[in-house]
Coordinates of C-alpha atoms and ligand atoms in Angstrom, one line a residue:
M1 CA 13.7 36.0 -19.6
S2 CA 15.6 36.0 -16.6
P3 CA 15.7 33.2 -14.4
I4 CA 12.8 33.2 -11.5
S5 CA 14.3 32.2 -8.3
L6 CA 12.4 30.3 -5.3
T7 CA 12.4 33.9 -3.3
R8 CA 11.0 35.6 -6.9
Y9 CA 8.6 32.5 -7.4
L10 CA 7.1 33.1 -3.7
I11 CA 6.9 36.7 -3.3
E12 CA 5.1 36.7 -6.8
E13 CA 2.7 33.7 -5.1
Q14 CA 2.2 36.1 -2.1
Q15 CA 1.5 39.1 -4.4
A16 CA -1.0 37.1 -6.1
G17 CA -3.0 36.5 -2.7
R18 CA -2.0 32.6 -2.8
I19 CA 0.0 32.4 0.0
C20 CA 0.9 34.8 3.2
A21 CA 3.9 36.7 4.0
D22 CA 4.6 34.2 7.0
L23 CA 4.5 30.8 4.7
R24 CA 6.8 32.6 2.6
L25 CA 9.3 33.1 4.7
L26 CA 8.9 29.8 6.6
I27 CA 9.5 28.2 3.1
E28 CA 12.2 30.0 2.3
V29 CA 13.7 28.8 5.6
V30 CA 13.3 25.3 4.9
A31 CA 15.0 25.8 1.7
R32 CA 17.8 27.2 3.3
A33 CA 18.0 24.3 5.7
C34 CA 18.0 21.7 2.7
K35 CA 21.0 23.8 1.4
S36 CA 22.6 23.0 4.4
I37 CA 21.9 19.5 4.4
S38 CA 22.9 19.2 0.8
I39 CA 26.2 20.4 1.5
A40 CA 26.8 17.9 4.2
V41 CA 25.3 14.9 1.9
G42 CA 27.8 16.3 -0.3
K43 CA 30.9 16.1 1.7
G44 CA 30.7 12.3 2.3
D45 CA 33.5 10.8 4.0
L46 CA 35.3 13.9 3.8
G47 CA 32.7 15.3 6.2
G48 CA 33.0 12.4 8.6
V49 CA 29.2 12.2 8.1
L50 CA 28.7 8.8 6.9
G51 CA 27.9 5.7 8.9
D52 CA 25.8 5.0 12.2
A53 CA 24.8 7.9 14.9
G54 CA 25.8 6.4 18.1
T55 CA 29.0 4.5 19.4
P56 CA 30.6 1.4 17.8
G57 CA 28.4 -1.5 18.6
S58 CA 25.4 0.2 19.8
A59 CA 24.1 2.5 17.4
S60 CA 21.2 5.0 18.2
I61 CA 17.7 3.9 17.6
N62 CA 15.0 6.1 16.6
V63 CA 11.2 6.1 17.8
Q64 CA 10.6 3.8 14.4
G65 CA 12.6 1.3 15.8
E66 CA 15.5 2.2 13.3
A67 CA 19.0 2.6 13.4
Q68 CA 20.2 6.3 13.0
K69 CA 22.8 7.6 10.5
K70 CA 24.9 10.2 11.6
L71 CA 23.2 12.1 8.5
D72 CA 19.8 11.6 9.7
V73 CA 20.9 13.3 13.2
L74 CA 22.7 16.1 11.6
S75 CA 20.0 16.9 9.3
N76 CA 17.4 16.5 11.9
E77 CA 19.1 19.3 14.1
I78 CA 19.8 21.4 10.8
L79 CA 16.2 21.6 10.2
L80 CA 15.2 22.3 13.9
E81 CA 17.6 25.0 14.6
T82 CA 17.3 26.8 10.9
N83 CA 13.5 26.8 11.6
A84 CA 13.4 27.9 15.3
W85 CA 14.0 31.5 15.5
G86 CA 12.3 32.9 12.2
G87 CA 8.6 33.6 14.1
H88 CA 6.9 31.4 11.7
L89 CA 6.1 28.1 13.4
A90 CA 4.5 27.2 16.5
A91 CA 6.0 23.4 16.8
C92 CA 7.9 20.7 14.7
A93 CA 7.2 16.8 14.2
S94 CA 10.1 14.9 13.0
E95 CA 10.3 11.1 11.8
E96 CA 13.4 10.9 13.7
M97 CA 11.7 12.4 17.1
D98 CA 9.5 10.5 19.6
H99 CA 7.3 13.6 19.8
S100 CA 6.7 17.1 18.3
Q101 CA 9.1 19.9 19.6
P102 CA 7.5 23.2 20.6
I103 CA 9.6 26.3 19.4
P104 CA 11.8 27.0 22.4
D105 CA 10.1 30.2 24.4
R106 CA 13.3 32.4 24.0
Y107 CA 11.8 32.6 20.4
P108 CA 8.9 34.1 19.0
K109 CA 6.0 32.1 17.7
G110 CA 4.1 31.5 14.7
N111 CA 0.9 29.7 13.3
Y112 CA 2.3 26.8 11.3
L113 CA 3.6 23.5 12.1
L114 CA 5.9 21.9 10.3
V115 CA 6.5 18.4 9.9
F116 CA 9.7 16.3 8.1
D117 CA 11.7 13.4 7.3
P118 CA 14.9 15.2 7.6
L119 CA 16.5 12.3 5.3
D120 CA 14.7 10.1 4.0
G121 CA 16.1 6.7 2.0
S122 CA 19.0 6.5 4.9
S123 CA 19.8 3.0 3.4
N124 CA 21.5 5.0 0.5
I125 CA 23.5 7.5 2.5
D126 CA 26.7 5.6 2.6
V127 CA 26.4 4.0 -0.8
N128 CA 26.6 7.2 -2.4
V129 CA 22.6 7.2 -3.7
T130 CA 20.0 10.0 -3.8
V131 CA 18.6 10.5 -0.3
G132 CA 16.4 13.7 0.3
T133 CA 14.1 15.5 3.0
I134 CA 10.6 15.7 2.6
F135 CA 8.7 18.4 4.2
S136 CA 5.0 19.4 4.9
V137 CA 3.3 22.6 6.6
L138 CA -0.1 22.4 8.7
R139 CA -2.0 25.2 10.5
C140 CA -1.6 25.7 14.0
P141 CA -5.5 24.8 15.0
D142 CA -6.9 28.3 16.4
G143 CA -6.6 29.0 20.2
V144 CA -3.7 26.5 20.9
S145 CA -0.8 28.4 22.0
A146 CA 1.3 25.2 23.1
P147 CA 0.5 22.6 20.6
G148 CA 1.1 19.0 21.3
D149 CA 1.6 15.6 19.1
E150 CA -2.2 15.7 18.8
H151 CA -2.5 19.3 16.9
F152 CA -0.3 17.7 14.1
L153 CA -3.1 14.8 13.6
Q154 CA -4.4 16.6 10.4
P155 CA -5.3 14.7 7.2
G156 CA -3.3 15.8 4.1
T157 CA -6.3 17.9 2.6
A158 CA -5.4 20.3 5.3
Q159 CA -1.4 21.1 4.0
V160 CA -0.7 24.5 2.8
A161 CA 2.6 23.4 1.5
A162 CA 4.5 20.2 0.9
G163 CA 7.8 19.5 -0.6
Y164 CA 11.2 17.8 -1.1
A165 CA 14.6 18.2 -1.6
A166 CA 16.4 15.6 -3.3
Y167 CA 20.4 15.6 -3.0
G168 CA 21.2 13.9 -6.3
S169 CA 23.4 14.4 -8.9
S170 CA 22.1 17.9 -8.8
T171 CA 20.0 19.1 -5.8
L172 CA 16.4 20.0 -6.4
L173 CA 13.6 21.5 -4.3
V174 CA 10.0 20.2 -5.4
L175 CA 7.3 22.2 -3.9
T176 CA 3.4 22.6 -3.8
V177 CA 1.7 25.5 -1.8
G178 CA -1.3 24.0 -3.8
H179 CA -1.4 26.0 -6.8
G180 CA 0.4 23.3 -9.1
T181 CA 4.1 21.5 -8.4
H182 CA 6.9 23.2 -9.7
V183 CA 10.9 22.4 -9.5
F184 CA 13.9 24.3 -8.5
T185 CA 17.2 23.2 -9.2
L186 CA 20.0 24.3 -7.0
D187 CA 22.0 27.0 -8.8
R188 CA 25.7 26.0 -6.6
E189 CA 27.6 28.9 -7.7
I190 CA 25.1 31.4 -6.6
G191 CA 23.5 29.6 -4.1
S192 CA 19.8 29.9 -5.2
F193 CA 17.2 27.7 -6.2
I194 CA 15.9 28.5 -9.6
L195 CA 12.7 27.8 -11.0
T196 CA 13.4 25.0 -13.6
R197 CA 10.3 23.0 -14.5
R198 CA 6.8 24.9 -13.8
D199 CA 3.7 23.0 -13.3
V200 CA 4.8 19.2 -13.8
R201 CA 2.3 17.0 -15.1
I202 CA 2.3 13.1 -14.7
P203 CA 1.3 11.2 -17.6
E204 CA -2.2 9.3 -16.6
E205 CA -0.8 6.2 -18.5
T206 CA 2.3 4.3 -17.7
R207 CA 4.6 1.4 -18.3
E208 CA 6.9 1.9 -15.3
F209 CA 6.3 0.3 -11.7
A210 CA 8.5 0.8 -8.5
A211 CA 8.1 -1.6 -5.9
N212 CA 10.3 -3.4 -3.3
V213 CA 9.4 -6.7 -5.3
S214 CA 11.7 -8.9 -2.7
N215 CA 8.9 -8.5 -0.2
Q216 CA 6.0 -9.8 -3.1
R217 CA 5.2 -13.1 -1.3
H218 CA 4.5 -11.1 2.2
W219 CA 1.9 -9.2 0.6
E220 CA -2.2 -8.7 0.4
A221 CA -3.3 -10.7 -2.2
P222 CA -4.6 -8.1 -4.7
M223 CA -0.9 -6.5 -4.8
Q224 CA 0.8 -9.9 -5.6
R225 CA -1.7 -10.5 -8.3
Y226 CA -0.9 -6.7 -9.7
V227 CA 2.5 -7.1 -10.0
D228 CA 2.1 -10.7 -11.7
E229 CA -0.1 -9.3 -14.1
M230 CA 2.4 -6.5 -14.8
L231 CA 5.7 -9.0 -15.4
A232 CA 3.4 -11.1 -17.6
G233 CA 3.9 -8.2 -19.9
K234 CA 1.9 -7.9 -23.2
H235 CA 0.9 -11.3 -23.5
G236 CA -0.8 -10.9 -20.0
P237 CA -4.4 -9.2 -19.0
R238 CA -2.2 -5.8 -19.1
G239 CA -1.7 -6.2 -22.6
K240 CA 2.2 -4.3 -22.1
D241 CA 5.3 -4.8 -21.4
Y242 CA 6.5 -2.9 -18.0
N243 CA 10.0 -1.7 -16.9
M244 CA 10.6 -1.6 -13.1
R245 CA 12.9 0.7 -10.9
W246 CA 13.3 0.6 -7.6
V247 CA 16.2 3.3 -5.8
A248 CA 14.7 2.8 -2.3
S249 CA 14.7 6.1 -1.8
M250 CA 11.2 7.3 -2.0
V251 CA 12.4 11.1 -3.1
A252 CA 14.1 9.6 -5.8
D253 CA 11.4 6.9 -7.0
V254 CA 8.8 9.9 -6.9
H255 CA 10.9 12.4 -8.5
R256 CA 11.3 9.9 -11.5
I257 CA 7.4 9.8 -11.5
L258 CA 7.0 13.5 -11.3
T259 CA 9.5 13.2 -14.2
R260 CA 8.1 10.6 -16.8
G261 CA 5.3 9.1 -14.9
G262 CA 5.2 5.7 -13.3
I263 CA 3.6 3.8 -10.2
F264 CA 4.8 3.6 -6.7
I265 CA 3.6 1.1 -4.5
Y266 CA 4.7 0.1 -0.6
P267 CA 1.9 -2.3 0.0
L268 CA 0.6 -3.9 3.5
D269 CA 2.9 -7.2 4.0
A270 CA 3.1 -9.8 6.3
K271 CA 6.1 -7.9 8.2
N272 CA 4.6 -4.7 8.5
R273 CA 0.7 -5.6 8.8
A274 CA 0.8 -4.9 12.9
Q275 CA 2.5 -1.3 12.1
G276 CA -0.3 -0.5 9.0
G277 CA 2.4 -0.1 6.7
K278 CA 6.4 0.9 6.3
L279 CA 6.0 4.7 5.2
R280 CA 4.9 7.2 7.6
L281 CA 1.6 8.9 6.8
L282 CA 2.5 12.3 8.1
Y283 CA 6.5 12.7 7.2
E284 CA 6.3 10.6 3.6
A285 CA 2.7 9.7 2.4
N286 CA 1.0 12.8 2.8
P287 CA 3.6 15.4 1.5
M288 CA 4.3 13.1 -1.3
S289 CA 0.5 12.7 -1.6
L290 CA -0.1 16.5 -2.1
L291 CA 2.7 16.8 -4.7
V292 CA 1.6 14.2 -6.7
E293 CA -1.9 15.2 -6.9
Q294 CA -1.2 18.8 -7.9
A295 CA 0.6 17.3 -11.0
G296 CA -2.2 15.6 -11.9
G297 CA -1.6 12.1 -10.6
A298 CA -3.2 9.8 -7.6
A299 CA -2.5 9.0 -4.3
S300 CA -4.2 6.1 -2.7
T301 CA -3.8 3.3 0.6
G302 CA -5.6 1.1 -1.6
R303 CA -8.8 1.8 -0.1
L304 CA -8.8 5.3 0.8
R305 CA -7.5 8.6 -0.9
M306 CA -4.0 9.0 1.0
L307 CA -5.0 13.0 1.7
E308 CA -8.2 12.2 3.5
V309 CA -6.9 9.5 6.0
Q310 CA -7.4 10.8 9.1
P311 CA -4.4 10.4 11.2
E312 CA -4.8 8.6 14.7
K313 CA -1.2 9.4 15.6
L314 CA 2.3 10.9 14.9
H315 CA 4.1 7.9 13.6
Q316 CA 1.0 6.6 11.9
R317 CA 2.3 4.3 9.0
V318 CA 0.3 3.3 5.9
P319 CA 0.4 1.2 2.3
V320 CA 1.1 3.5 -0.3
F321 CA 0.2 3.6 -3.9
L322 CA 1.0 6.7 -6.1
G323 CA 1.8 8.0 -9.5
S324 CA 0.3 8.0 -12.8
K325 CA -3.8 8.2 -12.2
H326 CA -4.8 5.2 -14.4
E327 CA -2.4 2.8 -12.8
V328 CA -3.3 3.9 -9.3
E329 CA -6.5 3.6 -10.4
Y330 CA -6.2 0.1 -11.7
A331 CA -4.6 -1.1 -8.0
V332 CA -7.3 0.6 -6.4
A333 CA -10.0 -1.4 -8.2
L334 CA -8.0 -4.8 -7.6
H335 CA -8.2 -3.9 -3.9
R336 CA -11.7 -3.1 -4.1
A337 CA -12.7 -6.4 -5.9
H338 CA -10.4 -8.9 -3.6
D339 CA -12.5 -6.9 -0.6
A340 CA -16.1 -7.3 -2.1
N341 CA -15.0 -11.1 -2.7
A342 CA -13.4 -11.5 1.1
Ligands
AHM401 P1 13.6 5.7 5.9 O1 12.7 7.2 6.0 O2 13.9 5.0 7.4 O3 14.7 6.0 5.2 O4 12.7 4.7 5.0 C1 11.7 5.4 4.1 C2 12.5 4.6 2.6 C3 12.0 5.0 1.6 O5 12.6 6.3 1.0 C4 11.8 3.9 0.4 O6 11.0 4.3 -0.5 C5 11.8 3.0 1.2 O7 12.1 3.2 2.6 C6 12.7 1.8 1.1 O8 11.9 0.6 1.5 P2 13.1 -0.8 1.4 O9 14.1 -1.1 2.0 O10 12.0 -2.2 1.8 O11 13.2 -1.3 -0.1
MG402 MG1 11.9 8.4 5.2

């Protein structure tokens, strides 16, 4: 059978009545932006794109209070510019921008809102480890012609599409439009994303976890216990030996879980408690949670199903537990038992 390109996949989804033409074109434009980012990431030092943004000794700081890399800024610009003129969007919101940005008046406007983390895993940019772009598509509420930050505050269940591009040994686009999670690989010779894994399924059981264990002493008690139990191996309460992997790029860690199972955890800890967690609900947790649920996995804050959290602010942060269903359920049960005894 001839390869199925992203374009063909999306046209077939439209023909099946699962997406409309505007959403199809919007996803095509996001994919085009990801190709441009992939090229910029791939040039590395040759493109002069590594290192901090800003001037020497005074790195530019984003709304998250984090030093921006040149590639964070460039990727954000690529996504904004590529998506500005297509006529499918009403506004964009980015992890790298203080506020959402409406489509400029000189361009036609559409009915969707695009949310993105332009280059996730920034700490890995300069060391040639996988980074990625995470995105989520929401509907602009009816009757809203000039959307502001408040119109993005929709729960993850309202996402009409979500995905990520991973810039690793190959460039991948992983996508859901609410009917399964599918993997497309960039064929660099023809410049197209080709469907390489349809309907990914995450095994319900796992022996692998992803966590920055250097933070363990700062975590809430149930999560300290959870990881202690896994580290105790087959002679401990879990009765099996676990393996640990932590790339520190959420796209890479989630991609491994979509490929062979596992659990990803970024708990609440003493350092991030005031902000509610480390990872961002709208830019990271919600799109990844939709992809994981669509692949048969589970995603939680530890206390709530991630996709049902009602956002209160654009840059809201949350604790994250996602991946193999039974493992996530176990982590949630430990939180529940702890809260019941508090
Ligand atoms: P970023 O959006 O600033 O790159 O931060 C998000 C990243 C995730 O990709 C990753 O899971 C996590 O931060 C790594 O955190 P840590 O450096 O604490 O291990
Ligand atoms: Mg990020």
